[in-house]
Amino acid sequence: MSLFAAEELGMSFGGIRAVDSVSFEVEAGQVFTIIGPNGAGKTTIFNLVSRIYDPSQGRLRFRDEDITRVPPHEIARRGIARTFQNIELFEHATVLHNLLLGRHAHARPHLVQELLFLPGVRARERAHREAAEKVIDFLDLQPYRDSLVVNLPYGVRKVVEMGRALCTEPTLLLLDEPSSGLSVEETADMAFWIEDIRTLLGITVLMVEHDMSLVSAVSDRVLALNYGRVVACGTAREVQEHPDVIKAYLGG
Ligand code: ATP
């Protein structure tokens, strides 16, 4: 049984069918990538999976559970974390504080305990710090640990955002265009991070990506969309060579 499945997923905006009966399955331990030309429906699928949108049609399954109507704040607690195309971090907070915010998905509210700062609260706080520090080490972010995000180069911010998502200890990590805004060298580094996240942390990755060098370097399976529909699904090479995919990209 796959870790994640989209079944006959559909989403309409007024008269526009942004996603039309899209089905796919992501196996545990895979990097699964969605590609497609502009307007193909990739971001809409991402927003459906992270539950920002309610689908007009179809179902989402994660670890044998139907998550089609699970609210977005509950998704992280179930083990799904995401990054955003345009990076969503607290710019005037440090890297460490941004990562600690990622831990909030794990925090259970115990208001009275928190107000009294009881030993249990202190222990939890320590555990959050240790988890954040581990992610800082894993992603080589030590030099930036106490820097304000606003002062960091774009490429480092992208890694910090990924780190914040990792702090929630996800089973499934959703990456929305991890290479966008990155240089060729930074994109190559990103490929290594994604590979490490999969092999060393055992996290399954579902991503949307435009850069075919990154797609080919890290993806086990690739799904190509056009006009909201599946055009092809297979290895990066199979999909890139598929005549309907070539046609979709060339606008034929
Ligand atoms: P890009 O690569 O340009 O980000 P995409 O593949 O992510 O494109 P989507 O952003 O999912 O594509 O858009 C799919 C279709 O749905 C497009 O025709 C788009 O104009 C439309 N669309 C997306 N979001 C909305 C919205 N909130 N309201 C109306 N139409 C939308």
PDB file of C-alpha atoms and ligand atoms in Angstrom:
ATOM      1  CA  MET A   1       0.000   0.000   0.000  1.00  0.00           C
ATOM      2  CA  SER A   2       1.385   3.413  -0.976  1.00  0.00           C
ATOM      3  CA  LEU A   3       2.123   6.108   1.612  1.00  0.00           C
ATOM      4  CA  PHE A   4       0.068   8.738  -0.166  1.00  0.00           C
ATOM      5  CA  ALA A   5      -2.558   8.650  -2.892  1.00  0.00           C
ATOM      6  CA  ALA A   6      -4.628  11.172  -4.785  1.00  0.00           C
ATOM      7  CA  GLU A   7      -7.721   9.569  -6.258  1.00  0.00           C
ATOM      8  CA  GLU A   8      -9.647  11.248  -9.070  1.00  0.00           C
ATOM      9  CA  LEU A   9      -8.725  14.633  -7.642  1.00  0.00           C
ATOM     10  CA  GLY A  10     -10.528  17.604  -9.143  1.00  0.00           C
ATOM     11  CA  MET A  11     -10.619  21.347  -8.521  1.00  0.00           C
ATOM     12  CA  SER A  12     -12.554  24.032 -10.329  1.00  0.00           C
ATOM     13  CA  PHE A  13     -12.283  27.784 -10.030  1.00  0.00           C
ATOM     14  CA  GLY A  14     -15.490  29.129 -11.513  1.00  0.00           C
ATOM     15  CA  GLY A  15     -15.486  27.744 -15.025  1.00  0.00           C
ATOM     16  CA  ILE A  16     -11.785  26.765 -14.967  1.00  0.00           C
ATOM     17  CA  ARG A  17     -11.013  23.108 -14.368  1.00  0.00           C
ATOM     18  CA  ALA A  18      -7.564  23.608 -12.782  1.00  0.00           C
ATOM     19  CA  VAL A  19      -7.225  19.924 -11.810  1.00  0.00           C
ATOM     20  CA  ASP A  20      -9.223  17.293 -13.635  1.00  0.00           C
ATOM     21  CA  SER A  21      -9.504  13.717 -12.281  1.00  0.00           C
ATOM     22  CA  VAL A  22      -5.847  13.402 -11.320  1.00  0.00           C
ATOM     23  CA  SER A  23      -4.791  10.142  -9.661  1.00  0.00           C
ATOM     24  CA  PHE A  24      -1.319   9.142  -8.469  1.00  0.00           C
ATOM     25  CA  GLU A  25       0.363   7.178  -5.710  1.00  0.00           C
ATOM     26  CA  VAL A  26       3.553   7.965  -3.816  1.00  0.00           C
ATOM     27  CA  GLU A  27       5.438   5.039  -2.315  1.00  0.00           C
ATOM     28  CA  ALA A  28       7.246   5.427   1.022  1.00  0.00           C
ATOM     29  CA  GLY A  29      10.873   6.494   0.529  1.00  0.00           C
ATOM     30  CA  GLN A  30      10.316   7.907  -2.966  1.00  0.00           C
ATOM     31  CA  VAL A  31      10.933  11.332  -4.402  1.00  0.00           C
ATOM     32  CA  PHE A  32       7.832  11.941  -6.525  1.00  0.00           C
ATOM     33  CA  THR A  33       7.807  15.019  -8.752  1.00  0.00           C
ATOM     34  CA  ILE A  34       4.988  16.826 -10.522  1.00  0.00           C
ATOM     35  CA  ILE A  35       5.980  18.772 -13.635  1.00  0.00           C
ATOM     36  CA  GLY A  36       4.061  20.639 -16.312  1.00  0.00           C
ATOM     37  CA  PRO A  37       3.988  23.922 -18.205  1.00  0.00           C
ATOM     38  CA  ASN A  38       2.655  27.127 -16.629  1.00  0.00           C
ATOM     39  CA  GLY A  39      -0.967  26.848 -15.601  1.00  0.00           C
ATOM     40  CA  ALA A  40      -0.919  23.024 -15.724  1.00  0.00           C
ATOM     41  CA  GLY A  41      -2.381  22.748 -12.207  1.00  0.00           C
ATOM     42  CA  LYS A  42       0.739  21.881 -10.170  1.00  0.00           C
ATOM     43  CA  THR A  43       0.304  24.527  -7.476  1.00  0.00           C
ATOM     44  CA  THR A  44      -3.382  23.723  -7.204  1.00  0.00           C
ATOM     45  CA  ILE A  45      -2.535  20.072  -6.517  1.00  0.00           C
ATOM     46  CA  PHE A  46      -0.069  21.199  -3.867  1.00  0.00           C
ATOM     47  CA  ASN A  47      -2.672  23.365  -2.226  1.00  0.00           C
ATOM     48  CA  LEU A  48      -5.123  20.476  -2.290  1.00  0.00           C
ATOM     49  CA  VAL A  49      -2.622  18.063  -0.729  1.00  0.00           C
ATOM     50  CA  SER A  50      -1.661  20.539   1.999  1.00  0.00           C
ATOM     51  CA  ARG A  51      -5.396  21.099   2.471  1.00  0.00           C
ATOM     52  CA  ILE A  52      -5.406  24.841   1.723  1.00  0.00           C
ATOM     53  CA  TYR A  53      -8.116  24.081  -0.847  1.00  0.00           C
ATOM     54  CA  ASP A  54     -11.002  21.663  -0.545  1.00  0.00           C
ATOM     55  CA  PRO A  55     -11.197  19.509  -3.679  1.00  0.00           C
ATOM     56  CA  SER A  56     -14.294  19.803  -5.823  1.00  0.00           C
ATOM     57  CA  GLN A  57     -13.953  16.095  -6.463  1.00  0.00           C
ATOM     58  CA  GLY A  58     -11.929  13.044  -5.389  1.00  0.00           C
ATOM     59  CA  ARG A  59     -10.054  11.822  -2.336  1.00  0.00           C
ATOM     60  CA  LEU A  60      -6.692  12.128  -0.612  1.00  0.00           C
ATOM     61  CA  ARG A  61      -5.297   9.176   1.308  1.00  0.00           C
ATOM     62  CA  PHE A  62      -2.293   9.286   3.633  1.00  0.00           C
ATOM     63  CA  ARG A  63      -1.076   6.276   5.638  1.00  0.00           C
ATOM     64  CA  ASP A  64      -4.319   4.426   5.051  1.00  0.00           C
ATOM     65  CA  GLU A  65      -6.442   7.314   6.271  1.00  0.00           C
ATOM     66  CA  ASP A  66      -8.759   9.542   4.317  1.00  0.00           C
ATOM     67  CA  ILE A  67      -7.420  13.089   4.772  1.00  0.00           C
ATOM     68  CA  THR A  68      -9.633  14.750   2.159  1.00  0.00           C
ATOM     69  CA  ARG A  69     -11.347  16.945   4.762  1.00  0.00           C
ATOM     70  CA  VAL A  70      -8.642  17.174   7.419  1.00  0.00           C
ATOM     71  CA  PRO A  71      -8.011  20.874   8.258  1.00  0.00           C
ATOM     72  CA  PRO A  72      -4.605  22.362   7.312  1.00  0.00           C
ATOM     73  CA  HIS A  73      -3.341  22.755  10.914  1.00  0.00           C
ATOM     74  CA  GLU A  74      -4.016  19.064  11.528  1.00  0.00           C
ATOM     75  CA  ILE A  75      -2.020  18.004   8.454  1.00  0.00           C
ATOM     76  CA  ALA A  76       1.382  18.796  10.048  1.00  0.00           C
ATOM     77  CA  ARG A  77       0.495  16.788  13.126  1.00  0.00           C
ATOM     78  CA  ARG A  78      -0.317  13.840  10.885  1.00  0.00           C
ATOM     79  CA  GLY A  79       3.160  14.010   9.342  1.00  0.00           C
ATOM     80  CA  ILE A  80       2.913  16.208   6.240  1.00  0.00           C
ATOM     81  CA  ALA A  81       5.017  19.399   6.016  1.00  0.00           C
ATOM     82  CA  ARG A  82       5.481  21.831   3.150  1.00  0.00           C
ATOM     83  CA  THR A  83       7.579  24.676   1.810  1.00  0.00           C
ATOM     84  CA  PHE A  84       6.338  27.515  -0.392  1.00  0.00           C
ATOM     85  CA  GLN A  85       7.445  28.725  -3.827  1.00  0.00           C
ATOM     86  CA  ASN A  86       8.159  32.223  -2.501  1.00  0.00           C
ATOM     87  CA  ILE A  87       9.494  31.246   0.933  1.00  0.00           C
ATOM     88  CA  GLU A  88       7.356  31.999   3.969  1.00  0.00           C
ATOM     89  CA  LEU A  89       9.617  32.717   6.930  1.00  0.00           C
ATOM     90  CA  PHE A  90       9.613  35.291   9.726  1.00  0.00           C
ATOM     91  CA  GLU A  91      12.236  37.597   8.253  1.00  0.00           C
ATOM     92  CA  HIS A  92      12.971  39.516  11.436  1.00  0.00           C
ATOM     93  CA  ALA A  93      13.515  36.403  13.521  1.00  0.00           C
ATOM     94  CA  THR A  94      16.681  34.316  13.670  1.00  0.00           C
ATOM     95  CA  VAL A  95      17.153  31.011  11.886  1.00  0.00           C
ATOM     96  CA  LEU A  96      16.889  29.190  15.220  1.00  0.00           C
ATOM     97  CA  HIS A  97      13.622  30.919  16.102  1.00  0.00           C
ATOM     98  CA  ASN A  98      12.138  30.143  12.695  1.00  0.00           C
ATOM     99  CA  LEU A  99      13.005  26.481  13.194  1.00  0.00           C
ATOM    100  CA  LEU A 100      11.534  26.501  16.690  1.00  0.00           C
ATOM    101  CA  LEU A 101       8.308  27.802  15.164  1.00  0.00           C
ATOM    102  CA  GLY A 102       8.341  24.687  13.010  1.00  0.00           C
ATOM    103  CA  ARG A 103       8.259  22.678  16.217  1.00  0.00           C
ATOM    104  CA  HIS A 104       4.901  24.212  17.105  1.00  0.00           C
ATOM    105  CA  ALA A 105       3.171  21.638  14.997  1.00  0.00           C
ATOM    106  CA  HIS A 106       4.270  19.239  17.740  1.00  0.00           C
ATOM    107  CA  ALA A 107       3.382  21.416  20.679  1.00  0.00           C
ATOM    108  CA  ARG A 108       0.214  20.507  22.506  1.00  0.00           C
ATOM    109  CA  PRO A 109      -1.334  23.452  24.310  1.00  0.00           C
ATOM    110  CA  HIS A 110      -1.140  23.101  28.110  1.00  0.00           C
ATOM    111  CA  LEU A 111      -1.982  26.650  29.062  1.00  0.00           C
ATOM    112  CA  VAL A 112      -1.846  26.358  32.861  1.00  0.00           C
ATOM    113  CA  GLN A 113       1.405  24.396  32.751  1.00  0.00           C
ATOM    114  CA  GLU A 114       2.868  26.938  30.327  1.00  0.00           C
ATOM    115  CA  LEU A 115       1.894  29.885  32.535  1.00  0.00           C
ATOM    116  CA  LEU A 116       3.446  28.269  35.608  1.00  0.00           C
ATOM    117  CA  PHE A 117       6.460  27.093  33.576  1.00  0.00           C
ATOM    118  CA  LEU A 118       6.274  23.669  35.245  1.00  0.00           C
ATOM    119  CA  PRO A 119       9.080  21.089  34.815  1.00  0.00           C
ATOM    120  CA  GLY A 120       7.166  19.324  32.026  1.00  0.00           C
ATOM    121  CA  VAL A 121       7.104  22.562  30.051  1.00  0.00           C
ATOM    122  CA  ARG A 122      10.839  23.061  30.546  1.00  0.00           C
ATOM    123  CA  ALA A 123      11.530  19.494  29.386  1.00  0.00           C
ATOM    124  CA  ARG A 124       9.386  20.040  26.284  1.00  0.00           C
ATOM    125  CA  GLU A 125      11.149  23.299  25.546  1.00  0.00           C
ATOM    126  CA  ARG A 126      14.511  21.516  25.804  1.00  0.00           C
ATOM    127  CA  ALA A 127      13.327  18.766  23.462  1.00  0.00           C
ATOM    128  CA  HIS A 128      12.184  21.388  20.907  1.00  0.00           C
ATOM    129  CA  ARG A 129      15.590  23.105  21.069  1.00  0.00           C
ATOM    130  CA  GLU A 130      17.452  19.825  20.653  1.00  0.00           C
ATOM    131  CA  ALA A 131      15.323  18.893  17.635  1.00  0.00           C
ATOM    132  CA  ALA A 132      15.886  22.327  16.046  1.00  0.00           C
ATOM    133  CA  GLU A 133      19.646  22.121  16.694  1.00  0.00           C
ATOM    134  CA  LYS A 134      19.740  18.683  15.043  1.00  0.00           C
ATOM    135  CA  VAL A 135      18.149  20.123  11.902  1.00  0.00           C
ATOM    136  CA  ILE A 136      20.628  23.035  11.974  1.00  0.00           C
ATOM    137  CA  ASP A 137      23.489  20.516  12.053  1.00  0.00           C
ATOM    138  CA  PHE A 138      21.925  18.307   9.388  1.00  0.00           C
ATOM    139  CA  LEU A 139      21.509  21.198   6.928  1.00  0.00           C
ATOM    140  CA  ASP A 140      24.876  22.838   7.755  1.00  0.00           C
ATOM    141  CA  LEU A 141      23.133  25.950   9.024  1.00  0.00           C
ATOM    142  CA  GLN A 142      25.426  26.555  12.042  1.00  0.00           C
ATOM    143  CA  PRO A 143      27.040  29.682  10.512  1.00  0.00           C
ATOM    144  CA  TYR A 144      23.573  31.253  10.206  1.00  0.00           C
ATOM    145  CA  ARG A 145      21.996  29.930  13.427  1.00  0.00           C
ATOM    146  CA  ASP A 146      21.663  33.356  15.093  1.00  0.00           C
ATOM    147  CA  SER A 147      21.335  35.470  11.952  1.00  0.00           C
ATOM    148  CA  LEU A 148      18.112  37.261  11.124  1.00  0.00           C
ATOM    149  CA  VAL A 149      16.526  35.686   8.060  1.00  0.00           C
ATOM    150  CA  VAL A 150      16.226  39.114   6.416  1.00  0.00           C
ATOM    151  CA  ASN A 151      20.052  39.311   6.240  1.00  0.00           C
ATOM    152  CA  LEU A 152      20.537  35.933   4.571  1.00  0.00           C
ATOM    153  CA  PRO A 153      21.090  35.206   0.859  1.00  0.00           C
ATOM    154  CA  TYR A 154      18.058  33.770  -0.927  1.00  0.00           C
ATOM    155  CA  GLY A 155      19.644  30.332  -1.340  1.00  0.00           C
ATOM    156  CA  VAL A 156      20.206  30.012   2.414  1.00  0.00           C
ATOM    157  CA  ARG A 157      16.639  31.104   3.139  1.00  0.00           C
ATOM    158  CA  LYS A 158      15.387  28.279   0.939  1.00  0.00           C
ATOM    159  CA  VAL A 159      17.369  25.801   3.042  1.00  0.00           C
ATOM    160  CA  VAL A 160      16.063  27.394   6.264  1.00  0.00           C
ATOM    161  CA  GLU A 161      12.507  27.005   5.032  1.00  0.00           C
ATOM    162  CA  MET A 162      13.168  23.362   4.325  1.00  0.00           C
ATOM    163  CA  GLY A 163      14.660  23.098   7.814  1.00  0.00           C
ATOM    164  CA  ARG A 164      11.543  24.545   9.357  1.00  0.00           C
ATOM    165  CA  ALA A 165       9.466  21.923   7.576  1.00  0.00           C
ATOM    166  CA  LEU A 166      11.862  19.186   8.784  1.00  0.00           C
ATOM    167  CA  CYS A 167      11.423  20.389  12.366  1.00  0.00           C
ATOM    168  CA  THR A 168       7.875  19.056  12.304  1.00  0.00           C
ATOM    169  CA  GLU A 169       9.429  15.592  11.778  1.00  0.00           C
ATOM    170  CA  PRO A 170       7.329  14.849   8.704  1.00  0.00           C
ATOM    171  CA  THR A 171       6.817  11.502   7.033  1.00  0.00           C
ATOM    172  CA  LEU A 172       5.951  13.295   3.796  1.00  0.00           C
ATOM    173  CA  LEU A 173       7.675  16.525   2.779  1.00  0.00           C
ATOM    174  CA  LEU A 174       6.046  18.720   0.139  1.00  0.00           C
ATOM    175  CA  LEU A 175       8.500  20.971  -1.710  1.00  0.00           C
ATOM    176  CA  ASP A 176       7.014  23.692  -3.892  1.00  0.00           C
ATOM    177  CA  GLU A 177       9.595  24.512  -6.596  1.00  0.00           C
ATOM    178  CA  PRO A 178      12.695  24.039  -4.424  1.00  0.00           C
ATOM    179  CA  SER A 179      14.975  25.431  -7.176  1.00  0.00           C
ATOM    180  CA  SER A 180      13.033  28.621  -7.897  1.00  0.00           C
ATOM    181  CA  GLY A 181      15.266  31.678  -7.533  1.00  0.00           C
ATOM    182  CA  LEU A 182      18.406  29.556  -7.102  1.00  0.00           C
ATOM    183  CA  SER A 183      21.604  29.677  -9.139  1.00  0.00           C
ATOM    184  CA  VAL A 184      22.861  26.591 -10.981  1.00  0.00           C
ATOM    185  CA  GLU A 185      25.271  25.806  -8.099  1.00  0.00           C
ATOM    186  CA  GLU A 186      22.589  26.313  -5.467  1.00  0.00           C
ATOM    187  CA  THR A 187      20.238  24.053  -7.436  1.00  0.00           C
ATOM    188  CA  ALA A 188      22.917  21.340  -7.453  1.00  0.00           C
ATOM    189  CA  ASP A 189      23.251  21.742  -3.651  1.00  0.00           C
ATOM    190  CA  MET A 190      19.482  21.489  -3.339  1.00  0.00           C
ATOM    191  CA  ALA A 191      19.606  18.142  -5.161  1.00  0.00           C
ATOM    192  CA  PHE A 192      22.049  16.877  -2.514  1.00  0.00           C
ATOM    193  CA  TRP A 193      19.805  18.081   0.332  1.00  0.00           C
ATOM    194  CA  ILE A 194      16.775  16.369  -1.158  1.00  0.00           C
ATOM    195  CA  GLU A 195      18.764  13.177  -1.646  1.00  0.00           C
ATOM    196  CA  ASP A 196      20.005  13.323   1.972  1.00  0.00           C
ATOM    197  CA  ILE A 197      16.520  14.001   3.298  1.00  0.00           C
ATOM    198  CA  ARG A 198      15.289  10.896   1.536  1.00  0.00           C
ATOM    199  CA  THR A 199      18.205   8.552   2.236  1.00  0.00           C
ATOM    200  CA  LEU A 200      19.448   9.714   5.656  1.00  0.00           C
ATOM    201  CA  LEU A 201      16.174  10.810   7.225  1.00  0.00           C
ATOM    202  CA  GLY A 202      13.937   8.355   5.358  1.00  0.00           C
ATOM    203  CA  ILE A 203      11.441  11.087   4.492  1.00  0.00           C
ATOM    204  CA  THR A 204       9.263  10.707   1.411  1.00  0.00           C
ATOM    205  CA  VAL A 205       9.244  13.769  -0.851  1.00  0.00           C
ATOM    206  CA  LEU A 206       6.480  15.062  -3.112  1.00  0.00           C
ATOM    207  CA  MET A 207       7.577  18.099  -5.080  1.00  0.00           C
ATOM    208  CA  VAL A 208       6.624  20.442  -7.860  1.00  0.00           C
ATOM    209  CA  GLU A 209       9.605  21.497  -9.933  1.00  0.00           C
ATOM    210  CA  HIS A 210      10.444  23.208 -13.231  1.00  0.00           C
ATOM    211  CA  ASP A 211      14.189  22.621 -13.388  1.00  0.00           C
ATOM    212  CA  MET A 212      14.636  19.355 -15.284  1.00  0.00           C
ATOM    213  CA  SER A 213      18.233  18.905 -14.089  1.00  0.00           C
ATOM    214  CA  LEU A 214      16.963  18.786 -10.503  1.00  0.00           C
ATOM    215  CA  VAL A 215      13.963  16.640 -11.487  1.00  0.00           C
ATOM    216  CA  SER A 216      16.209  14.101 -13.236  1.00  0.00           C
ATOM    217  CA  ALA A 217      18.782  14.095 -10.423  1.00  0.00           C
ATOM    218  CA  VAL A 218      16.437  13.238  -7.571  1.00  0.00           C
ATOM    219  CA  SER A 219      13.088  11.873  -8.786  1.00  0.00           C
ATOM    220  CA  ASP A 220      12.057   8.225  -8.612  1.00  0.00           C
ATOM    221  CA  ARG A 221       8.811   8.995 -10.377  1.00  0.00           C
ATOM    222  CA  VAL A 222       7.580  11.958 -12.346  1.00  0.00           C
ATOM    223  CA  LEU A 223       4.006  12.928 -13.159  1.00  0.00           C
ATOM    224  CA  ALA A 224       3.472  15.339 -16.043  1.00  0.00           C
ATOM    225  CA  LEU A 225       0.355  17.491 -16.113  1.00  0.00           C
ATOM    226  CA  ASN A 226      -1.144  19.683 -18.775  1.00  0.00           C
ATOM    227  CA  TYR A 227      -4.408  21.622 -18.532  1.00  0.00           C
ATOM    228  CA  GLY A 228      -5.091  19.925 -15.204  1.00  0.00           C
ATOM    229  CA  ARG A 229      -4.827  16.395 -16.577  1.00  0.00           C
ATOM    230  CA  VAL A 230      -2.216  13.671 -16.305  1.00  0.00           C
ATOM    231  CA  VAL A 231      -0.211  13.444 -19.527  1.00  0.00           C
ATOM    232  CA  ALA A 232       2.391  10.880 -18.435  1.00  0.00           C
ATOM    233  CA  CYS A 233       3.796   9.178 -15.353  1.00  0.00           C
ATOM    234  CA  GLY A 234       7.051   7.209 -15.044  1.00  0.00           C
ATOM    235  CA  THR A 235      10.770   7.747 -14.560  1.00  0.00           C
ATOM    236  CA  ALA A 236      12.152  11.208 -15.336  1.00  0.00           C
ATOM    237  CA  ARG A 237      13.544   9.889 -18.603  1.00  0.00           C
ATOM    238  CA  GLU A 238      10.344   8.133 -19.693  1.00  0.00           C
ATOM    239  CA  VAL A 239       8.303  11.243 -19.003  1.00  0.00           C
ATOM    240  CA  GLN A 240      10.738  13.639 -20.695  1.00  0.00           C
ATOM    241  CA  GLU A 241      10.733  11.475 -23.822  1.00  0.00           C
ATOM    242  CA  HIS A 242       6.959  11.026 -23.888  1.00  0.00           C
ATOM    243  CA  PRO A 243       5.593  12.607 -27.091  1.00  0.00           C
ATOM    244  CA  ASP A 244       2.584  14.159 -25.308  1.00  0.00           C
ATOM    245  CA  VAL A 245       4.894  15.779 -22.762  1.00  0.00           C
ATOM    246  CA  ILE A 246       7.110  17.197 -25.500  1.00  0.00           C
ATOM    247  CA  LYS A 247       3.999  18.487 -27.254  1.00  0.00           C
ATOM    248  CA  ALA A 248       2.692  20.066 -24.032  1.00  0.00           C
ATOM    249  CA  TYR A 249       5.947  21.932 -23.464  1.00  0.00           C
ATOM    250  CA  LEU A 250       6.286  23.026 -27.074  1.00  0.00           C
ATOM    251  CA  GLY A 251       2.658  24.123 -27.096  1.00  0.00           C
ATOM    252  CA  GLY A 252       1.800  21.881 -30.021  1.00  0.00           C
TER     253      GLY A 252
HETATM  254  P1  ATP B   1       2.718  27.733 -12.649  1.00  0.00           P
HETATM  255  O1  ATP B   1       3.797  26.816 -13.125  1.00  0.00           O
HETATM  256  O2  ATP B   1       2.582  28.942 -13.518  1.00  0.00           O
HETATM  257  O3  ATP B   1       2.810  28.051 -11.185  1.00  0.00           O
HETATM  258  P2  ATP B   1       0.688  25.722 -12.168  1.00  0.00           P
HETATM  259  O4  ATP B   1       0.933  24.491 -12.948  1.00  0.00           O
HETATM  260  O5  ATP B   1       1.087  25.719 -10.747  1.00  0.00           O
HETATM  261  O6  ATP B   1       1.325  26.969 -12.915  1.00  0.00           O
HETATM  262  P3  ATP B   1      -1.899  26.476 -11.206  1.00  0.00           P
HETATM  263  O7  ATP B   1      -1.391  27.708 -10.508  1.00  0.00           O
HETATM  264  O8  ATP B   1      -2.279  25.323 -10.367  1.00  0.00           O
HETATM  265  O9  ATP B   1      -0.862  25.998 -12.300  1.00  0.00           O
HETATM  266  O10 ATP B   1      -3.126  26.937 -12.099  1.00  0.00           O
HETATM  267  C1  ATP B   1      -3.934  26.028 -12.862  1.00  0.00           C
HETATM  268  C2  ATP B   1      -5.068  26.801 -13.493  1.00  0.00           C
HETATM  269  O11 ATP B   1      -5.978  27.236 -12.483  1.00  0.00           O
HETATM  270  C3  ATP B   1      -4.640  28.058 -14.226  1.00  0.00           C
HETATM  271  O12 ATP B   1      -5.488  28.203 -15.360  1.00  0.00           O
HETATM  272  C4  ATP B   1      -4.881  29.158 -13.233  1.00  0.00           C
HETATM  273  O13 ATP B   1      -5.143  30.384 -13.882  1.00  0.00           O
HETATM  274  C5  ATP B   1      -6.104  28.638 -12.489  1.00  0.00           C
HETATM  275  N1  ATP B   1      -6.128  29.079 -11.083  1.00  0.00           N
HETATM  276  C6  ATP B   1      -5.234  28.713 -10.134  1.00  0.00           C
HETATM  277  N2  ATP B   1      -5.551  29.242  -8.947  1.00  0.00           N
HETATM  278  C7  ATP B   1      -6.695  29.951  -9.150  1.00  0.00           C
HETATM  279  C8  ATP B   1      -7.545  30.742  -8.303  1.00  0.00           C
HETATM  280  N3  ATP B   1      -7.289  30.887  -7.011  1.00  0.00           N
HETATM  281  N4  ATP B   1      -8.634  31.311  -8.863  1.00  0.00           N
HETATM  282  C9  ATP B   1      -8.904  31.157 -10.183  1.00  0.00           C
HETATM  283  N5  ATP B   1      -8.149  30.437 -11.029  1.00  0.00           N
HETATM  284  C10 ATP B   1      -7.060  29.840 -10.517  1.00  0.00           C
END
